[in-house]
Amino acid sequence: MKTVTKRSGAMLGFSIYLDKDIGNEARNYIRLMKKNGFSEVFSSVHIPEEDATQYIKRLRSLGTVCLEENLKLTVDIDEQALRTLGVTISSARDLVSEGISALRLDDGFTNEQIAELSHQLSLALNASTISATDVQQLIKFGADFKHMEAWHNYYPRPETGLDETWFLEKNTWLKQHNFKVVAFVPGDKKLRGPIFQGLPSLEKHRNEHPLVAANELMKCFAVDKAFIGDPRLSNSVIAQFKSFYFENSAKLHIETKFPQLFERVWHNRPEVARDVVRLVESRKQNQHLSVVPDEGKPRKRGTITIDNLSYGRYRGEIQICKVDLGKDKKVNVIGHVLQKDIALLSLIGENTEIEFISDEEKKDD
């Protein structure tokens, strides 16, 4: 059996919203995400006065499921919602027994209140607005910084997501003050209304593959935890998260008439080529094949190729193009990575395991 090892530092979360009851569909999704390596849940708890009872019931149902599944639940809350829940600053600790592990504090809380709350349960502060003055005041009021993280917002409206340069500078400053940093990436199956344009923290991630966006947050932008902002990921993307973060494996959905691609698991070479992914097992695997040269076709990014008889000792080598390449009569095109998964090529490093999946399986997602 394969040993499953989590990539160092990778912390993953997802979002469940309270616009409808926490029924079997939501419970099954929560369990599926837990099974595939996600360890935290985010929800927004802005309770409308006319429907307070219903929202409180849903929140408690979500808390119960998170307790059962050993998932940390962080809820976005304001002072009014806290009062509606019957909780005061001094009694916030009681929320832990209901499955609420942390509060993401909206505007309206003073630094003195935040400091008091930090001794009762974990807190998420607004990463974008926290200042040096806030940090000084929190120290003055005796806040427990071990229980505080800095969370960025997500931005539903296109063109309002954060700028990368500012984002990295802010996160670097937050890390200097010992905050863990959290940010959001979009989903891919069910986007949240009313705009339905994804819920990223960074604008550049709005239409990005969720896994690529999450990896970039943690690898390039000093983010400690990446949360899916939208309500649902597709099953295929959930599987891609698990494969990448727990198995050093990339699952790529492809179209091809070369069935041998599906017959085994492949690996990139230990030395990483600039322009192509080179499948290390392919030459030996295909040594019995006589791949006759064809007319040669342009090789766009995501094209899968095999070197034909004209390439001498390279014959049989299978590659995936990471960039657009021209025609080569010594190279035959045998397939393509589906458009949605092409971005995953950037995640393939030395010795990365690669599993090809038929595009027919993706249609059933």
Coordinates of C-alpha atoms in Angstrom, one line a residue:
M1 CA 0.0 0.0 0.0
K2 CA 1.2 3.5 -0.9
T3 CA 2.3 5.6 2.0
V4 CA 0.4 8.9 2.1
T5 CA 2.5 11.9 3.1
K6 CA 1.1 15.4 3.3
R7 CA 3.1 18.2 1.6
S8 CA 4.9 20.3 4.3
G9 CA 2.8 23.2 5.4
A10 CA -0.3 22.5 3.3
M11 CA -3.4 23.5 5.2
L12 CA -6.7 23.3 3.3
G13 CA -10.2 24.5 4.1
F14 CA -13.6 24.8 2.4
S15 CA -16.8 26.8 2.9
I16 CA -20.3 25.8 3.8
Y17 CA -23.0 28.5 3.8
L18 CA -26.3 28.7 5.8
D19 CA -28.6 29.7 3.0
K20 CA -30.2 26.3 3.3
D21 CA -30.5 23.4 5.8
I22 CA -27.5 21.2 6.5
G23 CA -29.1 18.2 5.0
N24 CA -27.6 14.9 3.6
E25 CA -26.1 16.6 0.5
A26 CA -24.1 19.0 2.7
R27 CA -23.2 16.4 5.2
N28 CA -21.9 14.0 2.5
Y29 CA -19.9 16.8 0.9
I30 CA -18.3 17.7 4.3
R31 CA -17.4 14.1 4.9
L32 CA -15.9 13.8 1.3
M33 CA -13.8 16.9 1.8
K34 CA -12.5 15.6 5.2
K35 CA -11.7 12.2 3.6
N36 CA -9.7 14.0 0.9
G37 CA -7.5 16.0 3.3
F38 CA -9.4 19.2 4.0
S39 CA -9.3 20.0 7.7
E40 CA -11.2 23.2 8.3
V41 CA -14.6 24.7 7.5
F42 CA -15.6 28.4 7.0
S43 CA -19.1 29.8 7.2
S44 CA -20.6 33.2 7.3
V45 CA -23.1 33.9 10.1
H46 CA -24.8 37.2 9.4
I47 CA -28.2 36.3 10.8
P48 CA -31.3 38.2 9.4
E49 CA -33.6 39.2 12.2
E50 CA -36.7 37.9 10.4
D51 CA -35.1 34.4 10.1
A52 CA -32.9 34.1 13.1
T53 CA -34.3 30.8 14.4
Q54 CA -33.7 29.1 11.1
Y55 CA -30.1 30.4 10.8
I56 CA -29.3 29.4 14.4
K57 CA -30.6 25.9 13.8
R58 CA -28.4 25.6 10.6
L59 CA -25.4 26.9 12.4
R60 CA -25.8 24.4 15.2
S61 CA -26.3 21.5 12.7
L62 CA -23.1 22.6 11.0
G63 CA -21.3 22.7 14.3
T64 CA -22.5 19.2 15.2
V65 CA -21.2 17.8 11.9
C66 CA -17.8 19.5 12.4
L67 CA -17.5 18.1 15.9
E68 CA -18.3 14.6 14.6
E69 CA -15.8 14.9 11.8
N70 CA -13.1 16.6 13.9
L71 CA -13.1 19.7 11.6
K72 CA -12.2 23.2 12.8
L73 CA -15.1 25.5 12.1
T74 CA -14.5 29.3 11.7
V75 CA -17.5 31.5 11.4
D76 CA -17.6 35.1 10.1
I77 CA -19.6 37.0 12.7
D78 CA -20.6 40.5 13.8
E79 CA -21.6 41.8 17.2
Q80 CA -25.3 41.7 16.3
A81 CA -25.1 38.0 15.3
L82 CA -23.2 37.2 18.5
R83 CA -26.0 38.8 20.6
T84 CA -28.6 36.9 18.6
L85 CA -26.8 33.6 19.5
G86 CA -27.2 34.6 23.1
V87 CA -23.4 35.0 23.5
T88 CA -21.5 37.8 25.2
I89 CA -17.8 38.6 25.0
S90 CA -17.3 36.9 28.3
S91 CA -19.2 33.8 27.4
A92 CA -17.9 33.2 23.9
R93 CA -16.0 30.1 25.1
D94 CA -19.4 28.3 25.2
L95 CA -19.4 28.3 21.4
V96 CA -16.6 25.7 21.4
S97 CA -18.9 23.0 22.8
E98 CA -21.3 23.7 19.9
G99 CA -18.5 23.0 17.3
I100 CA -17.5 26.6 16.6
S101 CA -13.7 26.6 17.0
A102 CA -13.0 30.2 15.9
L103 CA -14.6 33.5 15.1
R104 CA -13.7 35.7 12.2
L105 CA -14.5 39.1 13.6
D106 CA -16.3 41.6 11.4
D107 CA -16.2 45.3 12.0
G108 CA -17.6 46.5 15.3
F109 CA -15.3 44.8 17.8
T110 CA -12.7 47.0 19.7
N111 CA -9.2 45.8 20.2
E112 CA -9.9 45.4 23.9
Q113 CA -12.8 43.1 23.1
I114 CA -10.6 41.2 20.7
A115 CA -8.0 40.8 23.3
E116 CA -10.5 39.4 25.8
L117 CA -12.0 37.0 23.2
S118 CA -8.5 35.7 22.3
H119 CA -8.3 34.0 25.7
Q120 CA -11.5 32.1 25.1
L121 CA -11.3 30.7 21.5
S122 CA -9.3 31.2 18.3
L123 CA -9.9 34.4 16.3
A124 CA -9.5 35.4 12.7
L125 CA -8.7 39.1 12.2
N126 CA -9.1 41.0 9.0
A127 CA -5.8 40.7 7.3
S128 CA -6.3 43.6 4.9
T129 CA -7.1 46.2 7.6
I130 CA -5.0 45.2 10.6
S131 CA -2.4 47.9 11.3
A132 CA 0.7 48.4 13.4
T133 CA -1.5 50.5 15.8
D134 CA -3.9 47.6 16.2
V135 CA -1.0 45.2 17.0
Q136 CA 0.3 47.6 19.6
Q137 CA -3.1 48.0 21.2
L138 CA -3.6 44.2 21.2
I139 CA -0.3 43.8 23.0
K140 CA -1.3 46.5 25.5
F141 CA -4.6 44.7 26.2
G142 CA -2.9 41.4 26.7
A143 CA -4.2 39.5 23.7
D144 CA -3.1 35.9 23.2
F145 CA -1.5 36.0 19.7
K146 CA -1.2 32.2 19.6
H147 CA -5.0 32.2 19.2
M148 CA -5.1 34.8 16.4
E149 CA -4.8 34.4 12.6
A150 CA -5.0 37.0 9.8
W151 CA -7.7 36.2 7.2
H152 CA -8.1 38.0 3.9
N153 CA -11.6 38.5 2.4
Y154 CA -12.8 37.0 -0.8
Y155 CA -14.1 39.3 -3.5
P156 CA -17.3 38.3 -5.4
R157 CA -17.2 41.2 -8.0
P158 CA -14.8 40.8 -10.9
E159 CA -12.0 43.4 -10.9
T160 CA -12.1 43.9 -7.1
G161 CA -9.8 41.1 -6.0
L162 CA -6.5 42.0 -4.4
D163 CA -3.3 43.1 -6.2
E164 CA -0.5 40.5 -6.0
T165 CA 2.3 43.0 -5.1
W166 CA 0.3 44.6 -2.3
F167 CA -0.9 41.1 -1.1
L168 CA 2.6 39.7 -0.7
E169 CA 3.9 42.9 1.0
K170 CA 1.0 42.7 3.5
N171 CA 1.4 39.0 4.1
T172 CA 5.2 39.5 4.7
W173 CA 4.4 42.2 7.3
L174 CA 1.8 39.9 9.0
K175 CA 4.3 37.1 9.2
Q176 CA 6.8 39.4 10.8
H177 CA 4.2 39.9 13.5
N178 CA 3.7 36.2 13.9
F179 CA 0.3 35.9 12.3
K180 CA -0.7 32.9 10.3
V181 CA -2.2 34.1 7.0
V182 CA -5.3 32.7 5.4
A183 CA -6.8 33.4 1.9
F184 CA -9.4 32.1 -0.5
V185 CA -9.5 30.6 -3.9
P186 CA -12.6 30.0 -6.1
G187 CA -14.5 26.7 -6.5
D188 CA -15.4 25.1 -9.8
K189 CA -18.7 23.3 -9.5
K190 CA -21.1 25.5 -7.6
L191 CA -20.3 29.2 -7.5
R192 CA -21.9 31.5 -4.9
G193 CA -24.5 34.0 -5.9
P194 CA -25.7 36.5 -6.6
I195 CA -22.8 37.3 -9.0
F196 CA -21.5 33.7 -9.6
Q197 CA -18.0 34.8 -10.6
G198 CA -15.9 33.0 -8.0
L199 CA -14.7 33.9 -4.5
P200 CA -11.0 34.5 -4.7
S201 CA -8.8 36.8 -2.5
L202 CA -6.5 37.6 -5.5
E203 CA -8.1 38.9 -8.7
K204 CA -5.6 36.8 -10.8
H205 CA -7.2 33.6 -9.4
R206 CA -10.8 34.4 -10.3
N207 CA -10.9 32.0 -13.3
E208 CA -7.9 29.8 -12.2
H209 CA -8.0 26.1 -11.4
P210 CA -8.6 25.9 -7.7
L211 CA -5.6 23.6 -7.0
V212 CA -3.2 25.9 -9.0
A213 CA -4.5 28.9 -7.1
A214 CA -4.2 27.3 -3.7
N215 CA -0.7 26.1 -4.4
E216 CA 0.4 29.5 -5.6
L217 CA -1.0 31.2 -2.5
M218 CA 1.0 28.9 -0.2
K219 CA 4.1 28.7 -2.3
C220 CA 4.5 32.2 -3.6
F221 CA 2.4 34.6 -1.4
A222 CA 3.3 33.6 2.2
V223 CA -0.1 32.1 2.9
D224 CA -0.4 29.4 5.5
K225 CA -4.0 28.1 4.7
A226 CA -6.0 28.1 1.5
F227 CA -9.8 27.9 1.7
I228 CA -12.2 27.2 -1.1
G229 CA -14.5 30.3 -1.1
D230 CA -17.3 28.9 -3.2
P231 CA -19.8 26.3 -2.0
R232 CA -18.6 23.3 -4.0
L233 CA -15.7 21.7 -5.7
S234 CA -16.3 19.0 -8.4
N235 CA -15.3 15.4 -7.4
S236 CA -12.5 15.4 -10.0
V237 CA -10.9 18.5 -8.5
I238 CA -11.3 17.2 -5.0
A239 CA -9.4 14.1 -6.1
Q240 CA -6.7 16.3 -7.7
F241 CA -6.2 18.1 -4.4
K242 CA -5.8 14.8 -2.6
S243 CA -3.4 13.4 -5.2
F244 CA -1.2 16.5 -5.2
Y245 CA -1.0 17.3 -1.5
F246 CA -0.9 13.7 -0.2
E247 CA 0.6 11.6 -3.0
N248 CA 2.9 13.9 -5.0
S249 CA 0.7 13.0 -7.9
A250 CA -0.9 15.0 -10.8
K251 CA -4.2 13.7 -12.2
L252 CA -4.7 15.0 -15.7
H253 CA -7.9 14.5 -17.7
I254 CA -7.0 14.0 -21.3
E255 CA -8.4 13.0 -24.7
T256 CA -6.4 10.5 -26.7
K257 CA -6.6 7.5 -29.1
F258 CA -3.4 6.1 -27.5
P259 CA -4.9 3.8 -24.8
Q260 CA -1.5 2.8 -23.4
L261 CA -1.5 6.2 -21.5
F262 CA -4.2 4.8 -19.2
E263 CA -2.5 1.5 -18.5
R264 CA 0.0 2.7 -15.8
V265 CA 1.1 5.5 -13.6
W266 CA 3.9 7.6 -15.0
H267 CA 6.5 9.9 -13.6
N268 CA 8.3 13.1 -14.7
R269 CA 12.1 12.7 -14.9
P270 CA 14.2 13.7 -11.8
E271 CA 15.6 16.6 -13.8
V272 CA 12.9 19.0 -14.9
A273 CA 12.8 20.2 -18.5
R274 CA 11.9 23.7 -19.4
D275 CA 9.5 23.1 -22.3
V276 CA 8.0 19.6 -21.7
V277 CA 7.2 17.0 -19.1
R278 CA 9.1 13.8 -20.0
L279 CA 7.6 10.5 -18.9
V280 CA 10.6 8.6 -17.6
E281 CA 9.1 5.1 -18.1
S282 CA 7.9 5.8 -21.7
R283 CA 10.9 4.8 -23.8
K284 CA 11.3 1.4 -22.1
Q285 CA 7.5 0.9 -22.1
N286 CA 7.2 1.6 -25.9
Q287 CA 10.4 0.0 -27.1
H288 CA 8.4 -2.6 -29.0
L289 CA 6.3 0.0 -30.8
S290 CA 7.2 1.1 -34.4
V291 CA 5.9 4.6 -34.3
V292 CA 5.8 5.7 -38.0
P293 CA 6.3 9.4 -38.6
D294 CA 3.1 11.3 -39.6
E295 CA 2.8 14.8 -41.2
G296 CA 3.8 16.6 -38.0
K297 CA 1.4 18.9 -36.2
P298 CA 1.9 22.1 -34.1
R299 CA 2.2 21.3 -30.4
K300 CA 0.2 23.7 -28.3
R301 CA 0.6 23.8 -24.5
G302 CA -1.1 20.6 -23.2
T303 CA -0.3 18.5 -26.3
I304 CA 0.8 14.9 -25.6
T305 CA 3.4 13.6 -28.0
I306 CA 5.5 10.5 -28.7
D307 CA 8.8 10.5 -30.5
N308 CA 8.7 8.4 -33.6
L309 CA 11.3 6.2 -35.3
S310 CA 13.1 9.2 -36.8
Y311 CA 14.3 10.3 -33.3
G312 CA 16.7 7.4 -32.9
R313 CA 17.3 6.5 -29.3
Y314 CA 14.5 8.8 -28.2
R315 CA 11.9 6.9 -30.0
G316 CA 8.9 6.0 -27.8
E317 CA 9.4 8.9 -25.4
I318 CA 6.1 10.5 -24.4
Q319 CA 6.1 14.2 -23.5
I320 CA 3.5 16.8 -22.5
C321 CA 4.1 20.3 -23.8
K322 CA 4.3 23.0 -21.2
V323 CA 4.6 25.7 -23.8
D324 CA 3.5 26.1 -27.4
L325 CA 6.0 24.4 -29.7
G326 CA 6.2 24.1 -33.5
K327 CA 5.9 21.1 -35.8
D328 CA 8.5 18.4 -35.7
K329 CA 8.4 15.5 -38.2
K330 CA 10.2 13.3 -35.6
V331 CA 7.3 13.8 -33.1
N332 CA 3.7 12.5 -33.4
V333 CA 0.8 14.1 -31.5
I334 CA -1.2 11.4 -29.6
G335 CA -3.5 13.5 -27.4
H336 CA -4.3 16.6 -25.4
V337 CA -4.8 17.6 -21.8
L338 CA -8.3 19.0 -21.3
Q339 CA -8.3 22.8 -21.2
K340 CA -9.4 23.0 -17.6
D341 CA -6.4 20.9 -16.5
I342 CA -3.6 22.5 -18.6
A343 CA -2.8 24.9 -15.7
L344 CA -1.8 21.8 -13.6
L345 CA 1.3 21.3 -15.7
S346 CA 2.9 24.1 -13.7
L347 CA 2.6 21.8 -10.6
I348 CA 4.6 18.9 -12.1
G349 CA 8.1 18.9 -10.7
E350 CA 10.9 16.3 -10.3
N351 CA 9.7 12.7 -10.0
T352 CA 6.0 13.9 -9.9
E353 CA 3.7 11.0 -10.4
I354 CA 1.3 11.5 -13.3
E355 CA -2.0 9.7 -13.8
F356 CA -4.0 10.1 -17.0
I357 CA -7.8 10.0 -16.8
S358 CA -10.2 9.7 -19.7
D359 CA -12.2 12.8 -20.6
E360 CA -15.3 10.5 -20.4
E361 CA -14.8 10.2 -16.6
K362 CA -14.8 14.0 -16.3
K363 CA -18.1 14.2 -18.2
D364 CA -19.7 12.1 -15.4
D365 CA -18.5 14.4 -12.6

